[in-house]
Coordinates of C-alpha atoms and ligand atoms in Angstrom, one line a residue:
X1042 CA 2.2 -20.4 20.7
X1043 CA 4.2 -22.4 18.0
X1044 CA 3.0 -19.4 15.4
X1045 CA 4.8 -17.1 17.3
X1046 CA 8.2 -18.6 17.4
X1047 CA 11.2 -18.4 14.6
X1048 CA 11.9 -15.3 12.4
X1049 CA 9.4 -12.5 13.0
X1050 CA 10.2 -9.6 10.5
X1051 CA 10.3 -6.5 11.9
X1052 CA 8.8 -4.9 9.0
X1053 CA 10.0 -1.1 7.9
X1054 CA 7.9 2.3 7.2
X1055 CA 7.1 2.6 4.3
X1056 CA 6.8 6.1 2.6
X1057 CA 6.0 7.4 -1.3
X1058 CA 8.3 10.3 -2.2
X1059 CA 6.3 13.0 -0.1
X1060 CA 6.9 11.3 2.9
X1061 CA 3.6 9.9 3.4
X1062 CA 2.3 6.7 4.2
X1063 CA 2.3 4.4 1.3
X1064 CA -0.4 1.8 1.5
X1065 CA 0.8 0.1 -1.8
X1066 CA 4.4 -0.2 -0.5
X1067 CA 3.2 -1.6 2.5
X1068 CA 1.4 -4.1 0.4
X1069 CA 3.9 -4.9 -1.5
X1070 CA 6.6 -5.1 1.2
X1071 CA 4.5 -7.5 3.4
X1072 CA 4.4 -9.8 0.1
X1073 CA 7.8 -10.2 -0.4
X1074 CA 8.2 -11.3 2.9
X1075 CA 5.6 -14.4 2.2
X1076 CA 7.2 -17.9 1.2
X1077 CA 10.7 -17.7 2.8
X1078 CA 10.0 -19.3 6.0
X1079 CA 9.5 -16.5 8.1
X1080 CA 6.5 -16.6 11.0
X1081 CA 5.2 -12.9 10.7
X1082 CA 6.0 -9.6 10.9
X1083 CA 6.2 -7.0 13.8
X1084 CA 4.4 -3.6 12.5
X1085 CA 4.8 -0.2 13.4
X1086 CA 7.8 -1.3 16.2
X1087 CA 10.8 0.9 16.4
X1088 CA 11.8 -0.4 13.0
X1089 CA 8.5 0.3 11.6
X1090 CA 8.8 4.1 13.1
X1091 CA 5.2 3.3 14.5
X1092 CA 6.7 6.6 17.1
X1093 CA 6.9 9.0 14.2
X1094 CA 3.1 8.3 12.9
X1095 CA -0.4 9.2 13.9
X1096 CA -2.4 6.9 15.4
X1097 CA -4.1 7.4 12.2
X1098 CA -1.7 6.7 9.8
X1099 CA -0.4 3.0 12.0
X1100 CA -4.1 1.9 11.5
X1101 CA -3.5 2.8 7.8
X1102 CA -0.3 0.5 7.9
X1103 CA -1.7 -2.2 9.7
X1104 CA -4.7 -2.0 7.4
X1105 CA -2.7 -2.6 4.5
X1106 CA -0.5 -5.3 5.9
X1107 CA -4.0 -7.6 7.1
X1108 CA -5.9 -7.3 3.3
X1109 CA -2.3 -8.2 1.9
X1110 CA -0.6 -10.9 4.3
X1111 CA -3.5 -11.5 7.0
X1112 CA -4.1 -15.6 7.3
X1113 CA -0.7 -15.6 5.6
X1114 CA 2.2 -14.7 8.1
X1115 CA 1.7 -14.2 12.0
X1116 CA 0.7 -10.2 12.7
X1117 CA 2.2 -8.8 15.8
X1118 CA 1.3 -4.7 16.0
X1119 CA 3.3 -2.6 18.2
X1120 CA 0.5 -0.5 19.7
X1121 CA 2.7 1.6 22.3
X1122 CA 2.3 5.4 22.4
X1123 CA 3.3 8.2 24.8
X1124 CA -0.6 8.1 26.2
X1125 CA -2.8 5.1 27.2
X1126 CA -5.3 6.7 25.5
X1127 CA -3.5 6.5 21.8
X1128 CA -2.3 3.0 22.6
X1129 CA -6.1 1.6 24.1
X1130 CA -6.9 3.0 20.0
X1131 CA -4.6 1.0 18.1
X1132 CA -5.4 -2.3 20.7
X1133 CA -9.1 -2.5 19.9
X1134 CA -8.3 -1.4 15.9
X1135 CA -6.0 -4.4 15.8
X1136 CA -8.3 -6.8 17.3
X1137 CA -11.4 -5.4 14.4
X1138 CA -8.7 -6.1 11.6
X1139 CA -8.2 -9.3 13.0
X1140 CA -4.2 -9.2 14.3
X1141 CA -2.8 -12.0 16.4
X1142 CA -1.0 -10.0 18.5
X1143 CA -0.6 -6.6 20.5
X1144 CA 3.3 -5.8 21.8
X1145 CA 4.1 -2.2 24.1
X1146 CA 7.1 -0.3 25.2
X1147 CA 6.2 1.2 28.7
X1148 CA 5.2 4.8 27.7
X1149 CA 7.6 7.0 26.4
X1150 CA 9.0 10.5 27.7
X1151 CA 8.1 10.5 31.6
X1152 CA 9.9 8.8 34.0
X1153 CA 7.5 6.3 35.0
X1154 CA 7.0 4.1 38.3
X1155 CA 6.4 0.1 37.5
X1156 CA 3.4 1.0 39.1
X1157 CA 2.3 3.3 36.1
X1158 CA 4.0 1.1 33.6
X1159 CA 1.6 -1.5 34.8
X1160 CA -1.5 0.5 34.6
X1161 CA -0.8 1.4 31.1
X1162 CA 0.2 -2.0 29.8
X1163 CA -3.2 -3.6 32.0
X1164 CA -5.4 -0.9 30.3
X1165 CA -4.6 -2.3 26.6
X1166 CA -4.8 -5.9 28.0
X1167 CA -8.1 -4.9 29.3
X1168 CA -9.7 -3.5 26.0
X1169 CA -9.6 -6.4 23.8
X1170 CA -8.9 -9.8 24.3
X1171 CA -6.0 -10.2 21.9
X1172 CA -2.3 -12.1 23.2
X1173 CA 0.2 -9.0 24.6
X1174 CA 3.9 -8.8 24.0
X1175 CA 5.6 -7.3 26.2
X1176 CA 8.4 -5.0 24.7
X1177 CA 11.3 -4.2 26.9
X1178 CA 14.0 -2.1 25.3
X1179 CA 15.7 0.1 28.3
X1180 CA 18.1 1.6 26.2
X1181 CA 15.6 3.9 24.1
X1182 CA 12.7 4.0 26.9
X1183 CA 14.6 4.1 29.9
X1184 CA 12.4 1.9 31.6
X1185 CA 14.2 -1.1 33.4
X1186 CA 11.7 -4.0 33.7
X1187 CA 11.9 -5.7 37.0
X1188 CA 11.7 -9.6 37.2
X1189 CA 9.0 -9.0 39.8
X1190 CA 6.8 -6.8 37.5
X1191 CA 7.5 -9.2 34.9
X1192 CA 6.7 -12.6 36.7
X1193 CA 3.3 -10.2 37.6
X1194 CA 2.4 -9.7 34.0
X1195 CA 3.1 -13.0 32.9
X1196 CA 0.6 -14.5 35.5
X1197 CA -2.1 -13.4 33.0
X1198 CA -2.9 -15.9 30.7
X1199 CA -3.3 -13.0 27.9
X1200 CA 0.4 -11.8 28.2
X1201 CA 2.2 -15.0 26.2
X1202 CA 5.6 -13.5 26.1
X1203 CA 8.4 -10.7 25.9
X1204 CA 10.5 -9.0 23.4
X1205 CA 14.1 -8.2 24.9
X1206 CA 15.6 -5.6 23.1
X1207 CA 18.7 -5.1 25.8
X1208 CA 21.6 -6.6 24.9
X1209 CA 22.1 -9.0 28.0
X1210 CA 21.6 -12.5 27.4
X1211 CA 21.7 -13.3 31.2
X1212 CA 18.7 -10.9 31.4
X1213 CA 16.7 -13.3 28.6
X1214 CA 17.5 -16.1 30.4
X1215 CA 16.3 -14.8 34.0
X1216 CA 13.3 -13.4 32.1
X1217 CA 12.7 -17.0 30.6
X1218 CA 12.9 -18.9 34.1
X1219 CA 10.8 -15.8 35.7
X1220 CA 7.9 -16.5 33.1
X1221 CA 8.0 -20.5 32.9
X1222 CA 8.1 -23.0 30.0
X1223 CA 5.3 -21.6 28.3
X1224 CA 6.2 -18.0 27.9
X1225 CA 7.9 -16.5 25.2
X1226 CA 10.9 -15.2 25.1
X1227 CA 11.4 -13.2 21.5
X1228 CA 15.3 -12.7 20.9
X1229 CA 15.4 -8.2 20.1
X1230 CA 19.5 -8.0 19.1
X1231 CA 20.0 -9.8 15.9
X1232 CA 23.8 -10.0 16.0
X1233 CA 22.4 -11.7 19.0
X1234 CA 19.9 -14.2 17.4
X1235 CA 22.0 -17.6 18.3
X1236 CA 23.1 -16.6 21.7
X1237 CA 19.4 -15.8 22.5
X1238 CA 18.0 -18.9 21.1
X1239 CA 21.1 -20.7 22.8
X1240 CA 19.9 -19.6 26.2
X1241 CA 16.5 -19.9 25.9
X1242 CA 14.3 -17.8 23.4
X1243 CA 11.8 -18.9 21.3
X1244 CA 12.7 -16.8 18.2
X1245 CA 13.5 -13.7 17.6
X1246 CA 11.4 -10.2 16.3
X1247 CA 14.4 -8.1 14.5
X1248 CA 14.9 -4.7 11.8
X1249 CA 17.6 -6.5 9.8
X1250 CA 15.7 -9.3 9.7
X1251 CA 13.9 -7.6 6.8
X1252 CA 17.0 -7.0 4.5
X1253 CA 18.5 -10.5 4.7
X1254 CA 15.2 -12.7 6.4
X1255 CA 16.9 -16.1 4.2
X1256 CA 20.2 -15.9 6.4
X1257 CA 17.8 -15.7 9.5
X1258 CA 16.4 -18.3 8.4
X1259 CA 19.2 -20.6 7.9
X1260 CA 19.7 -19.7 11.5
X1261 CA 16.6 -20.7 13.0
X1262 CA 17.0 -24.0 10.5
X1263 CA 20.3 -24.7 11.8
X1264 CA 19.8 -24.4 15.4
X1265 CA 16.7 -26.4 15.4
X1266 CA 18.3 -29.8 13.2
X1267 CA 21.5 -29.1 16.4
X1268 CA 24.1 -28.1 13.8
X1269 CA 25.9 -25.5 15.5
X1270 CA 28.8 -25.3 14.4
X1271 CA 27.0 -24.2 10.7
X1272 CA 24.3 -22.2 12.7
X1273 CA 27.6 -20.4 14.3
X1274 CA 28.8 -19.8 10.8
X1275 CA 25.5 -18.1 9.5
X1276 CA 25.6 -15.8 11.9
X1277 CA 28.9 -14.3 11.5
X1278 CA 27.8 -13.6 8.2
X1279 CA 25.2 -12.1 9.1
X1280 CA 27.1 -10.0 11.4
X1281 CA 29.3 -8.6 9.1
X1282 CA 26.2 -7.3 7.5
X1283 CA 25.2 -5.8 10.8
X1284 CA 28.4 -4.2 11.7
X1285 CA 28.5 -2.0 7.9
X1286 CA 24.7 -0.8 8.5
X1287 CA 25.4 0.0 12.1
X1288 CA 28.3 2.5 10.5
X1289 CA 26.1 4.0 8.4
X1290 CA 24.4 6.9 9.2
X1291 CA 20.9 5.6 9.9
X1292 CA 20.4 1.8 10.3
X1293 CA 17.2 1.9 8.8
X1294 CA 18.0 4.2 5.9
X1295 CA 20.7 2.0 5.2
X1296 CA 17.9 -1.5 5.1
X1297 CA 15.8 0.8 3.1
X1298 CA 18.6 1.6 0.4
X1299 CA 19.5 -2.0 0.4
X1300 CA 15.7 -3.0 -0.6
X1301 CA 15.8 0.0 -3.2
X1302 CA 18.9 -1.5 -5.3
X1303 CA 16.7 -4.6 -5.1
X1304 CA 13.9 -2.3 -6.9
X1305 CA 11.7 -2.3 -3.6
X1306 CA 11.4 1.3 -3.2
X1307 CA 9.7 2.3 0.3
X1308 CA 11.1 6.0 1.1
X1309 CA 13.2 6.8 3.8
X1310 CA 12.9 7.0 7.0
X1311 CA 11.3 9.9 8.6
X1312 CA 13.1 12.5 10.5
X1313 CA 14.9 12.7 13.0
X1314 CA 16.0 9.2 11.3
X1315 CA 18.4 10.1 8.8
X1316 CA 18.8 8.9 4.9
X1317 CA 21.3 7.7 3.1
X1318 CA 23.4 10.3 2.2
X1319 CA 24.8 9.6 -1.9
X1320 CA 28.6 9.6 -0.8
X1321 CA 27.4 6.1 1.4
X1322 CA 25.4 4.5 -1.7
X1323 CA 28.9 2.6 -2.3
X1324 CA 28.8 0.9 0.9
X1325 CA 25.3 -0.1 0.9
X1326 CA 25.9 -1.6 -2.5
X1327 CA 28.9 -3.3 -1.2
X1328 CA 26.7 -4.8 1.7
X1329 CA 23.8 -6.0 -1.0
X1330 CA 26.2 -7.7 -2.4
X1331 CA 27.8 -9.2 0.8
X1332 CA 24.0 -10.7 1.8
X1333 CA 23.5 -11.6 -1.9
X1334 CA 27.0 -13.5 -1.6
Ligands
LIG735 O1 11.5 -2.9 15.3 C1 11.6 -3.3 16.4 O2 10.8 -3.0 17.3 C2 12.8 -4.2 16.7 O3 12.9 -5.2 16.1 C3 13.9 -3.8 17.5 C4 15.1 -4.7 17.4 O4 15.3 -5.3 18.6 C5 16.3 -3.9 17.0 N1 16.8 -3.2 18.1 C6 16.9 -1.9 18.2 C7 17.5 -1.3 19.5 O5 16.5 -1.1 17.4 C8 17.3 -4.8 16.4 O6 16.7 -5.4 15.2 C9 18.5 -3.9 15.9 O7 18.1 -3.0 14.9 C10 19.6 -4.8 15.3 O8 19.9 -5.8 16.3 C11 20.8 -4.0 15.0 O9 21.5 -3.6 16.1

């Protein structure tokens, strides 16, 4: 499980100035990520708009990150969908391009029983023999995972862990002792990192992760070697970082303008996710420069 833990990336859409999928910015994105002491990347998560493409188009994506990165970082693909059926797609399509990892949000749209939730989570275990993540992140599905359904899942020797996207620490830490020793526990808020890896996750899977991975990484380094007190100090930085994009009017447009000054250009972010207006180009510079330092 040790390839799992520490800074997971999760990795942004990229798009070519149509608005289509661009494999070469996927390509090149995924590279840059290589040799800072990240683990992986998380593709096509809420970050990686993996809701606002075809099935088609996150098989592209993934595609493109396996022939650039594959071997290189740990591959985690968010494969949830509003229907089993598009999700069952994308499990068996990451397991023939060789990922290391499925992760699902329950289904979107309906309100669902834990009873369906489970059926649609088993039927993507069931179709290929890959390691499942489970993602829980109430506040956009709506779907509050139980400890009961959770300690259920986990009994499976195929489901090796859980993304918490809620904001509760107490909830990562019941979710921890419901799963045992050996299950992960993947840290969703970053201006949450220490506290989660404090109380008892693994590492963390985060979107602004991908604009300032070194200060994550300092982090991670920090916590592990005991020095808190300088781990403490990371993150605040980091969190003033956080709080600017959070103002802006799209958090991921605001990461993508950031990589774009940097002369990364991937798009931006598909509608209903807004871009960057040019009035706000002054604050994203501003917060460049902040992570630059
Ligand atoms: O892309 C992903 O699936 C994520 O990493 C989600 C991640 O947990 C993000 N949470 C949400 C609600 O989007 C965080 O990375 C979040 O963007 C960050 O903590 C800023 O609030």
């Amino acid at each position: 499980l040790e390839r799992f833990k520490g800074i997971t990336i999760a990795m942004y859409a990229c798009y070519d100035a149509n608005g289509e999928i661009s494999t070469e910015a996927v390509k090149q994105l995924a590279r840059h990520y290589v040799g800072l002491g990240v683990t992986g990347l998380y593709v096509g998560g809420s970050t990686g708009e993996g809701m606002l493409q075809s099935v088609e188009e996150r098989k592209l994506v993934l595609e493109a990150v396996m022939e650039e990165v594959g071997g290189e970082l740990t591959i985690i693909v968010h494969v949830g969908a509003a229907a089993t059926k598009d999700s069952v797609e994308l499990a068996k399509h990451a397991e023939v391009v060789g990922a290391d990892a499925i992760s699902a949000v329950p289904a979107i749209y309906y309100r669902l029983s834990p009873a369906s939730v489970e059926r649609h989570w088993q039927a993507m275990i069931d179709s290929t023999s890959l390691p499942f993540i489970i993602y829980h992140i109430p506040q956009t599905t709506g779907f509050q995972l139980s400890t009961e359904l959770l300690k259920r899942m986990a009994a499976q020797e195929q489901v090796i862990g859980v993304k918490i996207s809620s904001e509760s620490t107490f909830e990562l830490q019941q979710f921890k002792a419901a799963g045992g020793p050996e299950f992960l526990v993947l840290n969703g808020p970053d201006e949450q990192y220490l506290a989660g890896r404090s109380i008892g996750a693994d590492g963390g899977i985060g979107g602004t992760y991908g604009v300032m991975p070194e200060l994550f990484v300092k982090i991670e380094q920090c916590f592990r070697e005991g020095k808190m007190k300088e781990a403490l100090e990371w993150q605040n930085r980091v969190n003033e970082v956080i709080t600017g994009l959070l103002a802006l009017p799209s958090l991921y447009g605001g990461c993508k303008a950031i990589l774009k000054l940097r002369g990364l250009d991937i798009g931006e972010p598909r509608l209903p996710l807004l871009p960057i207006p040019s009035e706000a180009m002054d604050e994203v510079a501003r917060l460049n420069e902040k992570i630059l330092g």
